[in-house]
Coordinates of C-alpha atoms (C1' of nucleotides) in Angstrom, one line a residue:
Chain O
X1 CA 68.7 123.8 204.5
X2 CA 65.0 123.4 204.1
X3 CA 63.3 121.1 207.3
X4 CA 63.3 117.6 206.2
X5 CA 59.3 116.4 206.2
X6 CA 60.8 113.2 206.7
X7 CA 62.6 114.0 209.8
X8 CA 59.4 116.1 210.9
X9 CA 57.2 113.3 210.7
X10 CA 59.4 110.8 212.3
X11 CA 59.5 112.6 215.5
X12 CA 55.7 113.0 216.2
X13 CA 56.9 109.7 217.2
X14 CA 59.9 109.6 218.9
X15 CA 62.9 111.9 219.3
X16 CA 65.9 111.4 217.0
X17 CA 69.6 111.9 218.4
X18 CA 71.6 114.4 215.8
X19 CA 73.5 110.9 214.3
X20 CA 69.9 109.7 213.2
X21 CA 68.9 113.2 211.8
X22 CA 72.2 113.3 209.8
X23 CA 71.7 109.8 208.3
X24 CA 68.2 110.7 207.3
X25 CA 69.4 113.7 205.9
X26 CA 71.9 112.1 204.0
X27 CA 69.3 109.5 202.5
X28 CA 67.3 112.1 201.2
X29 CA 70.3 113.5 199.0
X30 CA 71.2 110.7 197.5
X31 CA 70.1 109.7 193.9
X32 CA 67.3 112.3 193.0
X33 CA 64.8 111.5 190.2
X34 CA 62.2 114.3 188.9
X35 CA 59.0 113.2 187.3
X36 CA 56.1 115.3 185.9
X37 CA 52.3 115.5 186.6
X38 CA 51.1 112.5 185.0
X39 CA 53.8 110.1 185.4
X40 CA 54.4 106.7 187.1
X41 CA 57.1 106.8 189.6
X42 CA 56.0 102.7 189.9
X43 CA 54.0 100.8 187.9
X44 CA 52.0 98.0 188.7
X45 CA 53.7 94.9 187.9
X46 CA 56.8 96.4 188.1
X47 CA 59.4 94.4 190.6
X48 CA 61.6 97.5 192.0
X49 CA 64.6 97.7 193.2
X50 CA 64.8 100.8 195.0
X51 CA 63.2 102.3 197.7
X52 CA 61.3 105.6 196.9
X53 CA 61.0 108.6 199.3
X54 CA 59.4 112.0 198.2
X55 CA 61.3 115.0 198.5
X56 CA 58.6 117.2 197.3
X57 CA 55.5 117.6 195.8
X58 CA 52.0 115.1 195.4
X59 CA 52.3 111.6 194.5
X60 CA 49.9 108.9 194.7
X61 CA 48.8 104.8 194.8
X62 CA 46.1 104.0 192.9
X63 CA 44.9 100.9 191.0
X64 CA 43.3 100.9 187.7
X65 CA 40.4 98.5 186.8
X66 CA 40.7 96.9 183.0
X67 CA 37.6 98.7 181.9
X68 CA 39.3 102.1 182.9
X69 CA 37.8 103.2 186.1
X70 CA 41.0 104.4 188.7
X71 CA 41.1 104.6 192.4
X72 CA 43.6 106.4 194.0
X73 CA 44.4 104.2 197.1
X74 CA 46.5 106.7 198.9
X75 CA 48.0 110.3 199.0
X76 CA 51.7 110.5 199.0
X77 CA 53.5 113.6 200.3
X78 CA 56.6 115.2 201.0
X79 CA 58.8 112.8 203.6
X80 CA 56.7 109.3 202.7
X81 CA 58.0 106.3 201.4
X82 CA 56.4 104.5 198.5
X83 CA 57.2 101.2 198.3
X84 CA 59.2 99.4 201.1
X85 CA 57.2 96.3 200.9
X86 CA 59.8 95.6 198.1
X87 CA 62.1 93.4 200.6
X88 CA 59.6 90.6 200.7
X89 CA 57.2 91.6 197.9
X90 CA 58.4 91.0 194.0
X91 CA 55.7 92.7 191.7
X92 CA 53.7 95.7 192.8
X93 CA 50.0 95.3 192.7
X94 CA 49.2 98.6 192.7
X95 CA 51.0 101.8 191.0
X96 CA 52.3 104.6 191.9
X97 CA 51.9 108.2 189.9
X98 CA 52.6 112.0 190.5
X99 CA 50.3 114.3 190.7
X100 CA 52.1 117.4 190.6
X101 CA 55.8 117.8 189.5
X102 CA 58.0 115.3 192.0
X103 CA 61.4 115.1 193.4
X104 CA 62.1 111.6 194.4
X105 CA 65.0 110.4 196.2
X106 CA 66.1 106.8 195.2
X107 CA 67.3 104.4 198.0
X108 CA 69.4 101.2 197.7
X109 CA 68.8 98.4 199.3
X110 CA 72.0 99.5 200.9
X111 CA 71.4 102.8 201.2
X112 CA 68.4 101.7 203.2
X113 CA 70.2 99.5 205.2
X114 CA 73.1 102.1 206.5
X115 CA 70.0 104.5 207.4
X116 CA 68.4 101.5 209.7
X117 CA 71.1 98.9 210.7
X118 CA 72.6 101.3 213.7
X119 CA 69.7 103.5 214.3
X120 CA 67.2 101.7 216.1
X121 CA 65.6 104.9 217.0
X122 CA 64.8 105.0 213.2
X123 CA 64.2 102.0 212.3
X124 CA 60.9 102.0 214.9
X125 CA 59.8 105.1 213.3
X126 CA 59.7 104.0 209.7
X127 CA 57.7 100.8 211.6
X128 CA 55.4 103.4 213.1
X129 CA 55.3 105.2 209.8
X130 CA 54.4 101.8 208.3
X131 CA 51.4 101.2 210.5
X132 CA 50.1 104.3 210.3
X133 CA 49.8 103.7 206.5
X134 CA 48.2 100.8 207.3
X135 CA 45.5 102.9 209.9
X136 CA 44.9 105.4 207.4
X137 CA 43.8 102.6 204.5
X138 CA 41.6 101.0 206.7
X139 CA 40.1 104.8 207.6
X140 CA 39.8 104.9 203.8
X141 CA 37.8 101.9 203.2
X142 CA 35.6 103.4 206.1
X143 CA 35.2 106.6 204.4
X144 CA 34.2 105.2 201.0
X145 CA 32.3 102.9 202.6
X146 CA 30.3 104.9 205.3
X147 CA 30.5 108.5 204.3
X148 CA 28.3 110.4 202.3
X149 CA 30.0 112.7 199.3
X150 CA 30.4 116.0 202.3
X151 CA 31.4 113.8 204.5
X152 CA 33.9 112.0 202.6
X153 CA 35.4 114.9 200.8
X154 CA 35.8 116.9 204.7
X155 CA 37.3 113.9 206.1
X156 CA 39.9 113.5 203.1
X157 CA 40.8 117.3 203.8
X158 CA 41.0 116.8 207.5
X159 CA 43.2 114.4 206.8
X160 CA 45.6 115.9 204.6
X161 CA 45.8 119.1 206.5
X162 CA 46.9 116.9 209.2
X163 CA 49.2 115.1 207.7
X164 CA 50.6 118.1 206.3
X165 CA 50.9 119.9 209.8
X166 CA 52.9 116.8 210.8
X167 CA 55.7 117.4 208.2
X168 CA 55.7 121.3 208.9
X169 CA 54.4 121.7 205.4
X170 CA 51.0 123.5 206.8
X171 CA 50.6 126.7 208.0
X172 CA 48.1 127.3 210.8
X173 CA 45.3 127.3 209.3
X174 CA 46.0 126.8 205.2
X175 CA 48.1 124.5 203.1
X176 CA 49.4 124.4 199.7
X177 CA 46.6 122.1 197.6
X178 CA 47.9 121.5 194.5
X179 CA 45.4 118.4 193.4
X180 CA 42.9 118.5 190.7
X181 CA 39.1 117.9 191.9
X182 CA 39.1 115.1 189.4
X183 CA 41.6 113.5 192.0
X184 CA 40.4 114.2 194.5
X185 CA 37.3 112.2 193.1
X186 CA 39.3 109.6 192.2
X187 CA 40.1 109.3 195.9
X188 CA 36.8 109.5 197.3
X189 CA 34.9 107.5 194.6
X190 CA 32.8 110.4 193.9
X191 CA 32.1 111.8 190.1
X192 CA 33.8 114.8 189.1
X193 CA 30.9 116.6 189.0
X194 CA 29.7 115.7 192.5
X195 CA 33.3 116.7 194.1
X196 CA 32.5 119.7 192.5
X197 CA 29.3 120.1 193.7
X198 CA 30.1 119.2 197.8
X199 CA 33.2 121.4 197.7
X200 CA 30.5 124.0 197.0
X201 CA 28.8 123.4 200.0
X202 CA 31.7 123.4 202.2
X203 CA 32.6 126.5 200.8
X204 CA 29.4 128.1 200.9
X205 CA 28.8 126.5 204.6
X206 CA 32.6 128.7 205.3
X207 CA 34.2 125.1 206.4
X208 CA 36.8 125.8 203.6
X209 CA 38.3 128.1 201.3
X210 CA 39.8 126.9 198.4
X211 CA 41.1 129.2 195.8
X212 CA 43.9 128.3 193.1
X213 CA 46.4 125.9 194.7
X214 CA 45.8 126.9 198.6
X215 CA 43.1 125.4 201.0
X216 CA 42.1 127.4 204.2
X217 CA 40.6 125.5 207.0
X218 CA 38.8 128.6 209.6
X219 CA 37.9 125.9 211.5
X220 CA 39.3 123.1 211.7
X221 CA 37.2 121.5 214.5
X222 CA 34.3 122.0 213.0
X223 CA 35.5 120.7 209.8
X224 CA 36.3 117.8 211.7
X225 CA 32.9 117.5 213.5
X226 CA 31.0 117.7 210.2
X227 CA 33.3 115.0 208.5
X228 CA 33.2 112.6 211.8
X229 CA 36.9 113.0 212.1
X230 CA 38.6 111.4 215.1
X231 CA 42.3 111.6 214.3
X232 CA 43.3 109.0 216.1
X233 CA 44.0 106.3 213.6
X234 CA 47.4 108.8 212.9
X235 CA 48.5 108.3 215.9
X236 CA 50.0 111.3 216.8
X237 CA 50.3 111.3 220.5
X238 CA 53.9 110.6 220.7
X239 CA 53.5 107.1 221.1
X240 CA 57.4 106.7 221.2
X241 CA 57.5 108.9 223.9
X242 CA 58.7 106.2 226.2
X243 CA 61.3 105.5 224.6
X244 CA 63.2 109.1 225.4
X245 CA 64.3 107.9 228.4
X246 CA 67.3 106.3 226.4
X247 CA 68.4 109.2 224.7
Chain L
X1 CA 45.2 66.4 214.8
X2 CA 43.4 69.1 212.0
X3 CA 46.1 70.5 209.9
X4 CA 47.3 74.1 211.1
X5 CA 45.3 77.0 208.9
X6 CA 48.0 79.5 209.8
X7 CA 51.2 76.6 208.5
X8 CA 49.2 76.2 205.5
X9 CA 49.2 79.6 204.4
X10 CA 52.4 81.0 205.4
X11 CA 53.6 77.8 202.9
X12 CA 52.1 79.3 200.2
X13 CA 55.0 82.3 200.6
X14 CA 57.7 79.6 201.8
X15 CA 58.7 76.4 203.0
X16 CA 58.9 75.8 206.5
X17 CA 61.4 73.1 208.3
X18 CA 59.6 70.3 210.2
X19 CA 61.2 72.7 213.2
X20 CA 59.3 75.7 212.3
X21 CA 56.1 74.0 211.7
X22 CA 56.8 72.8 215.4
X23 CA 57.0 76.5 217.3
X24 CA 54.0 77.5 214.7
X25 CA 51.5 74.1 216.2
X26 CA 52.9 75.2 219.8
X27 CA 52.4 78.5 219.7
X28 CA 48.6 77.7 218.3
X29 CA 47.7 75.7 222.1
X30 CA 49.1 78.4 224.0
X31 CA 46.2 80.1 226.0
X32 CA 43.2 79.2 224.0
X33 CA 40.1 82.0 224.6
X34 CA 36.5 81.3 223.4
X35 CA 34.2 83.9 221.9
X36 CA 30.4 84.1 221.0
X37 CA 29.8 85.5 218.2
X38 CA 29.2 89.4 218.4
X39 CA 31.4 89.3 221.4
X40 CA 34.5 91.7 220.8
X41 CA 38.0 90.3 220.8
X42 CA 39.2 94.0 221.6
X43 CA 37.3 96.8 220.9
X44 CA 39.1 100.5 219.7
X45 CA 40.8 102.3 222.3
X46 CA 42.4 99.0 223.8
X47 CA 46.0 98.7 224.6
X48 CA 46.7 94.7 224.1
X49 CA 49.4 92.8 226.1
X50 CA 49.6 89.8 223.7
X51 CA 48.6 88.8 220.1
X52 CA 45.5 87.6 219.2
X53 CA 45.7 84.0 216.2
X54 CA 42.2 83.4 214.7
X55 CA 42.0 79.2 215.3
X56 CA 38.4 78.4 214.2
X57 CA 35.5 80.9 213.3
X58 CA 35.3 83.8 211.4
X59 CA 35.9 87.4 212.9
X60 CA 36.3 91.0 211.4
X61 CA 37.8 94.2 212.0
X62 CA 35.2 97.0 212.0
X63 CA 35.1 100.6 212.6
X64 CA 31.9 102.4 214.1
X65 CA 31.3 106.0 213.5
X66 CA 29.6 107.9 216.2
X67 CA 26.4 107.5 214.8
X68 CA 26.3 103.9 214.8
X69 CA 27.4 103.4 211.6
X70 CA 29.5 100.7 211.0
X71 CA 31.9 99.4 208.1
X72 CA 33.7 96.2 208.3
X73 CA 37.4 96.8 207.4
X74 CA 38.4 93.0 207.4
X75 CA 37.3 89.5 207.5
X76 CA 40.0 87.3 209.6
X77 CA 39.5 83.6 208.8
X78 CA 41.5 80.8 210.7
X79 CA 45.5 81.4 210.4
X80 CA 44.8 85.1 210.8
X81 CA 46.5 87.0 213.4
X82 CA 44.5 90.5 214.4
X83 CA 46.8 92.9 216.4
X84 CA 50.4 92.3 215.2
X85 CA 50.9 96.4 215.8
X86 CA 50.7 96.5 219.3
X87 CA 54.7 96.2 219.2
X88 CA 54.9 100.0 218.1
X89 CA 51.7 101.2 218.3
X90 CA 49.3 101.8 222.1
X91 CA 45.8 101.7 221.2
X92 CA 44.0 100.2 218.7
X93 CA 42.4 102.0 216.0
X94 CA 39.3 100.2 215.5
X95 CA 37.5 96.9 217.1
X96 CA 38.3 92.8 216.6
X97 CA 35.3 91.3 216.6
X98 CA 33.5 87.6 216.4
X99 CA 31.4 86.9 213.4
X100 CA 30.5 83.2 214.3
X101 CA 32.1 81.4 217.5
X102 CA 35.4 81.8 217.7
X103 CA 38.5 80.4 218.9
X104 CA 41.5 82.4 220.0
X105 CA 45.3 81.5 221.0
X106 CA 46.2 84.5 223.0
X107 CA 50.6 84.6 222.4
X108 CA 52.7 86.4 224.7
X109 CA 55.3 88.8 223.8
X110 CA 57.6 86.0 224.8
X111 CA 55.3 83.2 223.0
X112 CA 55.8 85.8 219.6
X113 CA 59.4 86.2 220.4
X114 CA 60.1 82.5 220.6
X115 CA 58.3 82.1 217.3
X116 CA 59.9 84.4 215.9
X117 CA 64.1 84.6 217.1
X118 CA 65.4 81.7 216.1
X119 CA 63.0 81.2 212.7
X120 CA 63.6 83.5 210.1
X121 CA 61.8 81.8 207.6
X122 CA 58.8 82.2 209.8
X123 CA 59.4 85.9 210.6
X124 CA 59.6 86.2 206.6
X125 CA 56.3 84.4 206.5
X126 CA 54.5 86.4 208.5
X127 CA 56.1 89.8 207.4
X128 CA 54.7 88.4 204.1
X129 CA 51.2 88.0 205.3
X130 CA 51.4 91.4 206.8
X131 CA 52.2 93.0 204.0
X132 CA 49.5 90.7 201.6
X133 CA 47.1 92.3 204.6
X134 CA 48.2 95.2 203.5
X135 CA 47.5 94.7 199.8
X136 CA 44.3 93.2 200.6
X137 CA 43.0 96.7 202.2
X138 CA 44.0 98.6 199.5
X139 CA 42.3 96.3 197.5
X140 CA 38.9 96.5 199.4
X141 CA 39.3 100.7 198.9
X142 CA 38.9 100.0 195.3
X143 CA 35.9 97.6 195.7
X144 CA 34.0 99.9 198.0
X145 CA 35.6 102.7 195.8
X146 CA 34.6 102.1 192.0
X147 CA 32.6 98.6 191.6
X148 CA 29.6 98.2 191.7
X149 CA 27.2 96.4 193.9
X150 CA 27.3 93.1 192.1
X151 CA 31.3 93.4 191.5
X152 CA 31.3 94.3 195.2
X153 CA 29.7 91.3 196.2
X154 CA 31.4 89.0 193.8
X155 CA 34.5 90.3 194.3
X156 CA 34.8 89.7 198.3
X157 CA 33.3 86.2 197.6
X158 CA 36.7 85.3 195.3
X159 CA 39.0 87.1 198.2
X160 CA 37.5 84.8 201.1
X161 CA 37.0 81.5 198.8
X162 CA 40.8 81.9 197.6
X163 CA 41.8 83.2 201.0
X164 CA 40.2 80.0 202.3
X165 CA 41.8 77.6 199.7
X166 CA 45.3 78.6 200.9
X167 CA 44.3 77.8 204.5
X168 CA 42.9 74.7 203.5
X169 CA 39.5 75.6 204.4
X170 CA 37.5 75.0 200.9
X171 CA 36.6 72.1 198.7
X172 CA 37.5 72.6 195.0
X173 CA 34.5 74.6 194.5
X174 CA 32.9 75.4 197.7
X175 CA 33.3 76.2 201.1
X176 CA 31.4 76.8 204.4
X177 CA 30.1 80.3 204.8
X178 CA 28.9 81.3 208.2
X179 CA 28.3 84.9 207.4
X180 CA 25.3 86.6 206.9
X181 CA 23.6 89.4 204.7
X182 CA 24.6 92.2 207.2
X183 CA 27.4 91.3 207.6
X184 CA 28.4 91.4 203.9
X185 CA 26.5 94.7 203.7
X186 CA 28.8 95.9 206.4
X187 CA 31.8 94.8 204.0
X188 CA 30.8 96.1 201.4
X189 CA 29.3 99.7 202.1
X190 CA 25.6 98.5 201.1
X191 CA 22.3 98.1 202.8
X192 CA 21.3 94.6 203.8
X193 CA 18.3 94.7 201.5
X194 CA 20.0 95.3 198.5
X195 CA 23.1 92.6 199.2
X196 CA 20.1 90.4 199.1
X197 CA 19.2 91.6 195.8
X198 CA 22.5 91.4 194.4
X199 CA 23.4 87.9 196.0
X200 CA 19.8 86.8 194.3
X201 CA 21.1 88.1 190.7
X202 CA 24.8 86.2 191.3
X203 CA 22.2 82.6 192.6
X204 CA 20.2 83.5 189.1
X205 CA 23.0 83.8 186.8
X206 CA 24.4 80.4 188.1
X207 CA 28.0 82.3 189.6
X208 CA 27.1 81.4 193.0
X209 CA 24.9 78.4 195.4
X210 CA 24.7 80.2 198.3
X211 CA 22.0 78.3 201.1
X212 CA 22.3 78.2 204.3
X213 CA 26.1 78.2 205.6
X214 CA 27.5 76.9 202.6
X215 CA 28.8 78.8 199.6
X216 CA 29.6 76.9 196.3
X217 CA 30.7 78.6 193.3
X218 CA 30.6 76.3 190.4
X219 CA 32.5 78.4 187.8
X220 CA 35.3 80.8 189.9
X221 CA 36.9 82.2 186.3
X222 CA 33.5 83.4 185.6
X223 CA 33.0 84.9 188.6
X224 CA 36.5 86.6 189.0
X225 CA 35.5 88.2 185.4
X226 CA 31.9 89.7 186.4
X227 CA 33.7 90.9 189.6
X228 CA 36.8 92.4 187.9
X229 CA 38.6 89.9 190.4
X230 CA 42.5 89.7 189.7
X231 CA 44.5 87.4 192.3
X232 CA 47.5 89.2 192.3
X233 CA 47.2 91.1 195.2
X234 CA 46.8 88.3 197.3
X235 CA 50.6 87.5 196.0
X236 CA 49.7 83.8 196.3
X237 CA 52.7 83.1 193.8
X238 CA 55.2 81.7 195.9
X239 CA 57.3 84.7 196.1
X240 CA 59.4 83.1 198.7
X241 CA 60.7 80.3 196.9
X242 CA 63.9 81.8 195.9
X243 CA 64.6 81.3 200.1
X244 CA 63.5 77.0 199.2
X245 CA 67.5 76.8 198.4
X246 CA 68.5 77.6 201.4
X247 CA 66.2 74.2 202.9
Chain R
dC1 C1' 44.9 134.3 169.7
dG2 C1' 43.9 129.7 170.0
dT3 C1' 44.1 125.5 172.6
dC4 C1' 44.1 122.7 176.5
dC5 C1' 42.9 121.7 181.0
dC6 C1' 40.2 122.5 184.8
dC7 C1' 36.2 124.2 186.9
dT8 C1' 31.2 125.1 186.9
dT9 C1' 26.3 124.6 186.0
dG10 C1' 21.7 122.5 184.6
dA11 C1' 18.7 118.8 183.5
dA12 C1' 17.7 114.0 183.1
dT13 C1' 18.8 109.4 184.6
dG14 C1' 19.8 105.7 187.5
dA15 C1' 21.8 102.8 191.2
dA16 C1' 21.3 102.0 195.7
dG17 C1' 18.9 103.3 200.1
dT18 C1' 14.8 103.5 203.1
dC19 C1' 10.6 102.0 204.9
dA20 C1' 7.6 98.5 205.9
dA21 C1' 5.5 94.2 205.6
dT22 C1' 6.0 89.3 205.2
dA23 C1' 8.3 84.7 205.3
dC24 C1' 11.4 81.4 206.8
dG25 C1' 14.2 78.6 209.9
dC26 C1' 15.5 77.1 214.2
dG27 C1' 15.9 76.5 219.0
dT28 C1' 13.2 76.8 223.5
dG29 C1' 10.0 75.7 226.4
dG30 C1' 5.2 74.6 227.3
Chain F
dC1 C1' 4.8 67.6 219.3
dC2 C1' 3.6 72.0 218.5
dA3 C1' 3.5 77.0 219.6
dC4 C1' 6.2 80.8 220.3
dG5 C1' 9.8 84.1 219.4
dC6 C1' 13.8 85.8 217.5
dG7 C1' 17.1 86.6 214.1
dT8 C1' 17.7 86.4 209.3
dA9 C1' 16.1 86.5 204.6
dT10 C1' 12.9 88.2 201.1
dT11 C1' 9.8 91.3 198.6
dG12 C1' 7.5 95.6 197.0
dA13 C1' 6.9 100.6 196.6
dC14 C1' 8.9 104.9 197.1
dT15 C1' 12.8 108.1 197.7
dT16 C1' 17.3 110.1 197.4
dC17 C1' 21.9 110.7 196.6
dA18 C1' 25.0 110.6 193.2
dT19 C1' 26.1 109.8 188.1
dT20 C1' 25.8 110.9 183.5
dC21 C1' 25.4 113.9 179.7
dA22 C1' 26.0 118.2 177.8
dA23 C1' 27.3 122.7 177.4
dG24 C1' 29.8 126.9 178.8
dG25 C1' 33.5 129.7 181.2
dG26 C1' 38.1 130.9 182.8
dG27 C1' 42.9 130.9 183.1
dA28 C1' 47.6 129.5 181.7
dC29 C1' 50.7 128.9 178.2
dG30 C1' 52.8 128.5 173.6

DNA sequence: CGTCCCCTTGAATGAAGTCAATACGCGTGG
DNA sequence: CCACGCGTATTGACTTCATTCAAGGGGACG
C-alpha cells in the first residue's frame, strides 16, 4: 500500500498508535470521487455535507470577484482536508477547484466521527492540522502584502516543497509540480506574464529548476534566504512531542 | 454596566441563556492588563499560559520580516480573543499588538475551561467566531491579492464598520476610528502616502467622512459596491439559529 | 496536421512607491 | 498664554515595479 500523506503529515506532530493509523487508513478508502483539471470539488455557496480529504493530486481554495478576477486562497495537496468548517458553518464562502486530475475521498459526518470520537491522538492532530492552515493564510496575506514578485513566487515554492517533504511526497531536493504558471499567479497576485518573468530569474540565478511537471530546489536554504522564509509558522518541530509519553 | 462586546457578537451566531451570558461577563473581569498603544500584547516566538479577550481598544496581529517590514494580518476590536491556539500549538507565529490603549482580560486555562465545560452553546459560539476569523483571513488574501488600492481601502473600512455593528460598537452610519494612515497602509500592503491619496478620493466621492477619530460612511451599499465588498464571509446570518429550539 | 493550451518575449503603459518638503494638531512645559 | 516638539497628515515631483497588449513558439493530443 502506498504511504498515506495524511498519516505522514499527522505525525510531524505527534505519534499515532497502529489503531489510529488503521482508522485513518480506513477513512481514506471510503467513498472515492475523481474530478478533472478544472473542476469544483466545492462551490461557493454550496452547504456540504461531507467532509473532503485528497487522496491525490492539486486542489485549491480560491474566491472569485464579480468582475472576474480569481485568487486562489490556498494550495491543497495530497492528505489535506477541504472543508471541515462544515460542522458549524452552512454555506461556503469561498470554493474549492482541482488543479490537476483529483481523487477525493468523501467523509460522513459519521465517518468523521468514528475516525475522531476514540482517537484523541487524532483528533489533536487534525486540530494542529487546522491551525496550521490558519498560520499559513496569515503567511499569505504577508506575502501578497510585503513581498516583491521574486520574493513572493520563492516563498510560495519554499512552501510547497515543504509541505510536500512533510507528506513524503518530495524527494530530497525535487518534487512533482504539476501547476500552471497562470496559477501560480493566481496565488501570488502576480500577472501571468510577470510569474513568468521572476521564475526566469530564479532559474537563471540557479535557485530553481523547473522543467515540465518537476521543480528542483539545489538549494533550498538559499532559496529560503532570498524569499525571507522562516518556516516556522508550519510548525514542524514536533509540537506533540509531549504527548508520547502516553503512548 | 457597558454591554459586553464579546456577548453581543457571539449572539449574532446564537442565543445565549441568561447563564451563559453570566460565565461570558465573569470571565471578562478576570485579570484585567492595560496596554499603551504600540506596546505588544505578545510578540512572535512567545509561548502564552492564558488567553488574551480584547475589552476596549483596538489591537492587531502583525508580522515583521527581517528587514523591518511589516504587514498587519488582523485588526482585533473589543469581543476579540487573540491566542485561542496556544491549546495545540507552543509558540506564536507572529506578534499581538496595541493600536490605541488597550484593555486586556488575561483567562486561565481554568477561567477558558469553566467558560467553556458546562456551555456548549458558548463553545459553539466561539468555534463559530474562530472559524468566521478564519474566513475573514482568507478574505484579506484576496484584498491584498487582486483589488486595488481604492477597493483595498474601502473594503477593510466595510469589514471593521460591520465587524463593529455586531459588537455594538457603531452608530447606524458611523463609528469611532482610532487608527491611523500607517496603520491602514500596514493592512493593506500600501505606503502611507498613497492610503492618504486613496482615503482623499473615497472623502471626495462622498463614500466616506473620515476626521479625526471618527469614521462616518453615509451610504454603506455604495461603498460595499466600489469595494467589491460582499458580507458573506463574515457569516453574520445567524447560522446558529437552528440550536434557538433547543432554548 | 491542426488545434488548444501553456510558455515566452518585447514594447508601451500605468498604478503605486519613494523621496522630500510642508502643514496640521495637540500636549508639555516655559 | 504662547512656543516648542513630535507624531500624523498632506502635497508634489520623480521613479519603479508590475501590468497590459500583442505576437510568436512549442508540445500534447485527437
Amino acid at each position: 500500500m502506498t504511504p498515506n500523506p495524511l498519516v505522514r503529515k499527522l505525525e510531524q506532530f505527534t505519534h499515532l498508535s497502529a489503531e489510529d493509523r488503521g482508522a485513518l487508513d480506513r477513512a481514506m478508502t471510503a467513498q472515492v470521487r475523481r474530478l478533472a483539471p478544472g473542476e469544483d470539488v466545492i462551490t461557493e455557496g454550496e452547504e456540504p455535507r461531507e467532509v473532503n480529504l485528497i487522496l491525490s493530486g492539486w486542489g485549491c481554495r480560491y474566491k472569485q470577484l464579480e468582475d472576474g478576477r480569481r485568487q486562489i486562497i490556498a494550495f491543497l495537496l495530497p492528505g489535506d482536508l477541504c472543508d471541515l468548517n462544515i460542522f458549524i458553518l452552512r454555506a461556503m464562502d469561498h470554493s474549492v477547484g482541482a488543479l490537476t486530475g483529483l481523487g477525493i475521498a468523501q467523509l460522513s459526518r459519521d465517518a468523521f466521527d468514528e475516525l475522531t470520537i476514540g482517537h484523541p491522538r487524532v483528533t489533536q492532530a487534525l486540530w494542529w492540522d487546522a491551525l496550521v492552515n490558519g498560520a499559513i493564510q496569515r503567511e499569505w496575506t504577508v506575502n501578497v502584502g510585503q513581498r516583491n514578485a521574486l520574493e513572493r513566487v520563492g516563498h510560495l515554492l519554499c512552501e510547497l516543497f515543504v509541505r510536500l517533504q512533510s507528506t513524503g511526497l518530495a524527494a530530497a531536493d525535487s518534487c512533482e509540480f504539476p501547476i500552471t504558471q497562470a496559477d501560480l499567479a493566481a496565488a501570488t497576485g502576480l500577472s501571468v506574464v510577470h510569474v513568468n518573468r521572476t521564475l526566469q530569474e530564479l532559474r537563471h540565478s540557479g535557485l530553481i529548476v523547473l522543467r515540465g511537471k518537476l521543480l528542483a530546489i539545489p538549494d533550498l536554504a538559499a532559496l529560503m534566504r532570498v524569499s525571507l522564509f522562516n518556516p516556522n509558522y508550519l510548525h514542524l518541530d514536533r509540537v506533540g512531542r509531549h504527548l508520547d509519553a502516553a503512548e
